[in-house]
PDB file of C-alpha atoms in Angstrom:
ATOM      1  CA  ARG A   1      83.961  35.923  75.528  1.00  0.00           C
ATOM      2  CA  SER A   2      80.476  36.040  76.488  1.00  0.00           C
ATOM      3  CA  LEU A   3      80.274  32.258  77.363  1.00  0.00           C
ATOM      4  CA  ARG A   4      83.521  32.730  79.422  1.00  0.00           C
ATOM      5  CA  PRO A   5      81.486  33.130  82.900  1.00  0.00           C
ATOM      6  CA  CYS A   6      79.529  30.071  82.224  1.00  0.00           C
ATOM      7  CA  SER A   7      82.313  27.590  81.802  1.00  0.00           C
ATOM      8  CA  PRO A   8      83.891  25.848  84.718  1.00  0.00           C
ATOM      9  CA  PRO A   9      87.472  26.805  85.518  1.00  0.00           C
ATOM     10  CA  CYS A  10      89.296  23.591  84.074  1.00  0.00           C
ATOM     11  CA  THR A  11      87.568  24.590  80.535  1.00  0.00           C
ATOM     12  CA  LEU A  12      88.725  27.755  80.486  1.00  0.00           C
ATOM     13  CA  HIS A  13      92.157  26.801  81.217  1.00  0.00           C
ATOM     14  CA  MET A  14      92.033  24.117  78.716  1.00  0.00           C
ATOM     15  CA  GLY A  15      90.792  26.745  75.939  1.00  0.00           C
ATOM     16  CA  GLU A  16      93.640  29.219  76.575  1.00  0.00           C
ATOM     17  CA  ASN A  17      96.406  26.875  77.346  1.00  0.00           C
ATOM     18  CA  MET A  18      96.102  23.732  75.660  1.00  0.00           C
ATOM     19  CA  GLY A  19      95.136  22.732  72.065  1.00  0.00           C
ATOM     20  CA  GLU A  20      91.799  21.740  70.608  1.00  0.00           C
ATOM     21  CA  GLY A  21      92.872  18.086  70.544  1.00  0.00           C
ATOM     22  CA  TYR A  22      92.568  17.767  74.239  1.00  0.00           C
ATOM     23  CA  GLY A  23      89.108  19.178  74.165  1.00  0.00           C
ATOM     24  CA  ALA A  24      88.162  16.080  71.862  1.00  0.00           C
ATOM     25  CA  LEU A  25      90.022  13.758  74.415  1.00  0.00           C
ATOM     26  CA  LEU A  26      87.948  15.037  77.193  1.00  0.00           C
ATOM     27  CA  VAL A  27      84.807  14.924  75.403  1.00  0.00           C
ATOM     28  CA  THR A  28      85.612  11.279  74.683  1.00  0.00           C
ATOM     29  CA  TYR A  29      86.801  10.632  78.353  1.00  0.00           C
ATOM     30  CA  LYS A  30      83.485  12.181  79.540  1.00  0.00           C
ATOM     31  CA  PHE A  31      81.570  10.036  76.991  1.00  0.00           C
ATOM     32  CA  ILE A  32      83.285   6.790  78.272  1.00  0.00           C
ATOM     33  CA  VAL A  33      82.789   7.369  81.979  1.00  0.00           C
ATOM     34  CA  SER A  34      79.376   8.279  81.464  1.00  0.00           C
ATOM     35  CA  PHE A  35      78.277   5.046  79.389  1.00  0.00           C
ATOM     36  CA  ALA A  36      80.391   3.343  82.147  1.00  0.00           C
ATOM     37  CA  VAL A  37      78.089   4.486  84.827  1.00  0.00           C
ATOM     38  CA  VAL A  38      74.785   3.602  82.769  1.00  0.00           C
ATOM     39  CA  LYS A  39      76.118   0.103  82.353  1.00  0.00           C
ATOM     40  CA  VAL A  40      76.916  -0.322  86.003  1.00  0.00           C
ATOM     41  CA  ILE A  41      73.635   1.080  87.072  1.00  0.00           C
ATOM     42  CA  THR A  42      71.764  -1.329  84.426  1.00  0.00           C
ATOM     43  CA  GLY A  43      73.759  -4.307  85.812  1.00  0.00           C
ATOM     44  CA  VAL A  44      72.595  -3.460  89.364  1.00  0.00           C
ATOM     45  CA  PHE A  45      69.319  -3.257  88.276  1.00  0.00           C
ATOM     46  CA  MET A  46      69.301  -6.453  86.245  1.00  0.00           C
ATOM     47  CA  HIS A  47      71.258  -8.456  89.267  1.00  0.00           C
ATOM     48  CA  GLU A  48      68.248  -7.343  91.530  1.00  0.00           C
ATOM     49  CA  THR A  49      65.609  -8.362  88.903  1.00  0.00           C
ATOM     50  CA  PHE A  50      67.136 -11.613  88.631  1.00  0.00           C
ATOM     51  CA  ARG A  51      67.283 -12.228  92.492  1.00  0.00           C
ATOM     52  CA  VAL A  52      63.824 -11.174  92.815  1.00  0.00           C
ATOM     53  CA  ALA A  53      62.837 -13.400  90.190  1.00  0.00           C
ATOM     54  CA  ALA A  54      64.669 -16.442  91.678  1.00  0.00           C
ATOM     55  CA  SER A  55      62.998 -16.077  94.967  1.00  0.00           C
ATOM     56  CA  ASP A  56      59.667 -15.882  93.212  1.00  0.00           C
ATOM     57  CA  ASP A  57      57.689 -19.212  94.137  1.00  0.00           C
ATOM     58  CA  ALA A  58      55.399 -19.321  91.416  1.00  0.00           C
ATOM     59  CA  LEU A  59      58.257 -18.846  89.084  1.00  0.00           C
ATOM     60  CA  MET A  60      60.341 -21.745  90.430  1.00  0.00           C
ATOM     61  CA  VAL A  61      57.371 -23.948  90.144  1.00  0.00           C
ATOM     62  CA  VAL A  62      57.024 -23.423  86.672  1.00  0.00           C
ATOM     63  CA  GLN A  63      60.835 -23.709  86.037  1.00  0.00           C
ATOM     64  CA  LYS A  64      60.652 -27.200  87.749  1.00  0.00           C
ATOM     65  CA  ILE A  65      57.672 -28.283  85.573  1.00  0.00           C
ATOM     66  CA  ARG A  66      59.607 -27.073  82.441  1.00  0.00           C
ATOM     67  CA  ALA A  67      62.912 -28.911  83.512  1.00  0.00           C
ATOM     68  CA  THR A  68      60.953 -32.007  84.307  1.00  0.00           C
ATOM     69  CA  GLN A  69      59.111 -31.803  80.588  1.00  0.00           C
ATOM     70  CA  ARG A  70      62.294 -31.309  79.008  1.00  0.00           C
ATOM     71  CA  HIS A  71      64.097 -34.000  80.973  1.00  0.00           C
ATOM     72  CA  LEU A  72      60.957 -36.333  79.959  1.00  0.00           C
ATOM     73  CA  LYS A  73      61.316 -35.416  76.313  1.00  0.00           C
ATOM     74  CA  LYS A  74      65.272 -36.271  76.235  1.00  0.00           C
ATOM     75  CA  MET A  75      64.578 -39.987  78.229  1.00  0.00           C
ATOM     76  CA  LYS A  76      61.736 -40.659  75.180  1.00  0.00           C
ATOM     77  CA  GLN A  77      64.425 -39.907  72.741  1.00  0.00           C
ATOM     78  CA  LEU A  78      67.099 -41.970  74.660  1.00  0.00           C
ATOM     79  CA  PHE A  79      64.503 -44.641  75.264  1.00  0.00           C
ATOM     80  CA  THR A  80      63.440 -44.674  71.430  1.00  0.00           C
ATOM     81  CA  ARG A  81      66.785 -45.252  70.617  1.00  0.00           C
ATOM     82  CA  LEU A  82      67.571 -47.756  72.741  1.00  0.00           C
ATOM     83  CA  ASP A  83      64.444 -49.995  72.343  1.00  0.00           C
ATOM     84  CA  THR A  84      65.453 -51.647  68.922  1.00  0.00           C
ATOM     85  CA  SER A  85      63.119 -54.476  69.500  1.00  0.00           C
ATOM     86  CA  LEU A  86      60.218 -51.826  69.772  1.00  0.00           C
ATOM     87  CA  ASP A  87      58.562 -53.786  72.304  1.00  0.00           C
ATOM     88  CA  GLY A  88      58.193 -50.798  74.917  1.00  0.00           C
ATOM     89  CA  LYS A  89      61.148 -52.281  77.216  1.00  0.00           C
ATOM     90  CA  ILE A  90      64.667 -52.160  77.005  1.00  0.00           C
ATOM     91  CA  ASP A  91      66.561 -55.449  77.967  1.00  0.00           C
ATOM     92  CA  ARG A  92      70.108 -55.549  79.418  1.00  0.00           C
ATOM     93  CA  ASP A  93      71.572 -56.499  75.736  1.00  0.00           C
ATOM     94  CA  GLU A  94      70.110 -53.638  74.143  1.00  0.00           C
ATOM     95  CA  PHE A  95      71.296 -51.398  76.881  1.00  0.00           C
ATOM     96  CA  LEU A  96      74.732 -52.525  76.857  1.00  0.00           C
ATOM     97  CA  GLU A  97      75.005 -52.323  73.173  1.00  0.00           C
ATOM     98  CA  PHE A  98      74.363 -48.810  73.040  1.00  0.00           C
ATOM     99  CA  MET A  99      76.638 -47.977  76.044  1.00  0.00           C
ATOM    100  CA  GLN A 100      79.639 -48.854  73.690  1.00  0.00           C
ATOM    101  CA  ASP A 101      78.696 -45.697  71.637  1.00  0.00           C
ATOM    102  CA  THR A 102      80.939 -43.149  72.784  1.00  0.00           C
ATOM    103  CA  MET A 103      78.540 -40.233  71.670  1.00  0.00           C
ATOM    104  CA  LEU A 104      75.698 -41.801  74.002  1.00  0.00           C
ATOM    105  CA  LYS A 105      78.430 -41.678  76.935  1.00  0.00           C
ATOM    106  CA  THR A 106      79.210 -38.105  76.248  1.00  0.00           C
ATOM    107  CA  TRP A 107      75.666 -37.331  75.718  1.00  0.00           C
ATOM    108  CA  LEU A 108      74.542 -38.817  79.080  1.00  0.00           C
ATOM    109  CA  ALA A 109      77.980 -37.116  80.632  1.00  0.00           C
ATOM    110  CA  SER A 110      76.572 -33.707  79.604  1.00  0.00           C
ATOM    111  CA  MET A 111      73.473 -34.604  81.526  1.00  0.00           C
ATOM    112  CA  GLU A 112      75.668 -34.921  84.533  1.00  0.00           C
ATOM    113  CA  LEU A 113      75.572 -38.856  84.402  1.00  0.00           C
ATOM    114  CA  GLU A 114      79.099 -40.567  84.090  1.00  0.00           C
ATOM    115  CA  VAL A 115      78.675 -44.153  82.929  1.00  0.00           C
ATOM    116  CA  GLU A 116      81.624 -45.944  84.002  1.00  0.00           C
ATOM    117  CA  ASN A 117      79.794 -49.329  84.688  1.00  0.00           C
ATOM    118  CA  PRO A 118      76.892 -49.990  82.075  1.00  0.00           C
ATOM    119  CA  ASN A 119      75.883 -53.234  83.898  1.00  0.00           C
ATOM    120  CA  LEU A 120      75.475 -51.670  87.196  1.00  0.00           C
ATOM    121  CA  LEU A 121      73.788 -48.550  85.567  1.00  0.00           C
ATOM    122  CA  PHE A 122      71.112 -50.977  84.043  1.00  0.00           C
ATOM    123  CA  ASP A 123      70.774 -52.407  87.660  1.00  0.00           C
ATOM    124  CA  PHE A 124      70.194 -49.221  89.091  1.00  0.00           C
ATOM    125  CA  ILE A 125      67.417 -48.121  86.634  1.00  0.00           C
ATOM    126  CA  ASP A 126      65.703 -51.768  86.315  1.00  0.00           C
ATOM    127  CA  ASP A 127      63.052 -52.402  89.101  1.00  0.00           C
ATOM    128  CA  GLY A 128      64.057 -56.220  88.925  1.00  0.00           C
ATOM    129  CA  ASP A 129      62.385 -57.584  86.208  1.00  0.00           C
ATOM    130  CA  GLY A 130      65.230 -57.604  83.830  1.00  0.00           C
ATOM    131  CA  ALA A 131      63.588 -54.812  81.449  1.00  0.00           C
ATOM    132  CA  VAL A 132      63.480 -51.096  81.454  1.00  0.00           C
ATOM    133  CA  THR A 133      60.547 -49.029  80.731  1.00  0.00           C
ATOM    134  CA  LEU A 134      60.289 -45.241  79.865  1.00  0.00           C
ATOM    135  CA  ALA A 135      58.909 -44.495  83.489  1.00  0.00           C
ATOM    136  CA  GLU A 136      61.849 -46.583  85.012  1.00  0.00           C
ATOM    137  CA  LEU A 137      64.424 -44.868  82.719  1.00  0.00           C
ATOM    138  CA  ALA A 138      63.119 -41.413  83.354  1.00  0.00           C
ATOM    139  CA  ARG A 139      62.970 -41.711  87.146  1.00  0.00           C
ATOM    140  CA  ALA A 140      66.346 -43.191  87.496  1.00  0.00           C
ATOM    141  CA  ILE A 141      68.256 -41.036  85.600  1.00  0.00           C
ATOM    142  CA  ALA A 142      66.457 -38.020  87.246  1.00  0.00           C
ATOM    143  CA  ARG A 143      67.654 -39.416  90.434  1.00  0.00           C
ATOM    144  CA  LEU A 144      71.294 -40.573  89.429  1.00  0.00           C
ATOM    145  CA  ARG A 145      72.322 -37.776  87.559  1.00  0.00           C
ATOM    146  CA  GLY A 146      74.225 -34.845  89.367  1.00  0.00           C
ATOM    147  CA  PRO A 147      76.448 -34.946  92.686  1.00  0.00           C
ATOM    148  CA  ALA A 148      74.878 -36.485  95.860  1.00  0.00           C
ATOM    149  CA  ARG A 149      72.085 -34.704  97.367  1.00  0.00           C
ATOM    150  CA  SER A 150      72.084 -34.124 101.142  1.00  0.00           C
ATOM    151  CA  LEU A 151      68.820 -36.393 101.285  1.00  0.00           C
ATOM    152  CA  ASP A 152      70.614 -39.153  99.567  1.00  0.00           C
ATOM    153  CA  VAL A 153      73.547 -38.913 102.200  1.00  0.00           C
ATOM    154  CA  ILE A 154      71.545 -39.047 105.318  1.00  0.00           C
ATOM    155  CA  THR A 155      69.629 -41.880 103.967  1.00  0.00           C
ATOM    156  CA  LEU A 156      72.776 -43.460 103.220  1.00  0.00           C
ATOM    157  CA  ALA A 157      74.024 -42.844 106.794  1.00  0.00           C
ATOM    158  CA  ALA A 158      70.775 -43.978 108.593  1.00  0.00           C
ATOM    159  CA  ARG A 159      71.005 -47.248 106.625  1.00  0.00           C
ATOM    160  CA  CYS A 160      74.500 -47.650 107.559  1.00  0.00           C
ATOM    161  CA  GLN A 161      73.654 -47.156 111.148  1.00  0.00           C
ATOM    162  CA  ASP A 162      70.937 -49.650 110.805  1.00  0.00           C
ATOM    163  CA  LEU A 163      73.178 -52.547 109.659  1.00  0.00           C
ATOM    164  CA  ARG A 164      75.798 -51.372 112.281  1.00  0.00           C
ATOM    165  CA  GLU A 165      73.301 -51.688 115.150  1.00  0.00           C
ATOM    166  CA  ARG A 166      72.162 -55.381 113.608  1.00  0.00           C
ATOM    167  CA  LEU A 167      75.509 -56.719 113.423  1.00  0.00           C
ATOM    168  CA  ILE A 168      75.911 -55.489 116.865  1.00  0.00           C
ATOM    169  CA  ARG A 169      72.765 -57.579 118.111  1.00  0.00           C
ATOM    170  CA  LEU A 170      74.267 -60.661 115.879  1.00  0.00           C
ATOM    171  CA  GLU A 171      77.471 -60.344 117.393  1.00  0.00           C
ATOM    172  CA  ASN A 172      75.670 -60.152 120.731  1.00  0.00           C
ATOM    173  CA  GLN A 173      73.540 -63.252 120.134  1.00  0.00           C
ATOM    174  CA  ALA A 174      76.491 -65.338 118.803  1.00  0.00           C
ATOM    175  CA  PRO A 175      78.447 -67.629 121.025  1.00  0.00           C
ATOM    176  CA  LYS A 176      81.693 -65.677 122.623  1.00  0.00           C
ATOM    177  CA  THR A 177      84.264 -68.421 121.182  1.00  0.00           C
ATOM    178  CA  THR A 178      82.590 -67.439 117.515  1.00  0.00           C
ATOM    179  CA  THR A 179      83.388 -63.579 118.113  1.00  0.00           C
ATOM    180  CA  THR A 180      86.991 -64.521 119.435  1.00  0.00           C
ATOM    181  CA  SER A 181      87.715 -66.480 116.487  1.00  0.00           C
ATOM    182  CA  CYS A 182      86.615 -63.887 113.993  1.00  0.00           C
ATOM    183  CA  THR A 183      88.420 -61.251 115.715  1.00  0.00           C
ATOM    184  CA  MET A 184      91.643 -63.043 115.505  1.00  0.00           C
ATOM    185  CA  ARG A 185      91.061 -63.348 111.663  1.00  0.00           C
ATOM    186  CA  ILE A 186      90.928 -59.800 111.197  1.00  0.00           C
TER     187      ILE A 186
END
């Protein structure tokens, strides 16, 4: 009876009118709610910490350097696997031979590079000399993987506009009869 004046009214009511099992249930409920509140507060702090860390310029530079180093390491592994002649270059035959391997295609797909046409991919990677070096491979794969970047789309649009203007100039320079006959064929 000496603790009664210090107890909240709901506790007094439970102690007098309900069994002890409800007391254990109430303690469990308070524990779970307190734990949930602490977890929510921790989550808010973690979210804010990650947000601030993501906007830190020095951290972003370090992460980009590390990502580039990881990419170069993966490209060295790929290059070593593809260069069966050990001449420091991958020719089209070596490239096409390994592009038949489903594991290699899956590995490239996991790096966000879908290979549907290996010949076309080789042409994109090669600088025109018929063989691919490690530097060409690393640079091209980094550029080709993933979705199109906005800069790529803008460059493509500018090139299309340039081609359109050239075609209009050619059309204006051509005799009118040629233009008419071409229009009728289309």
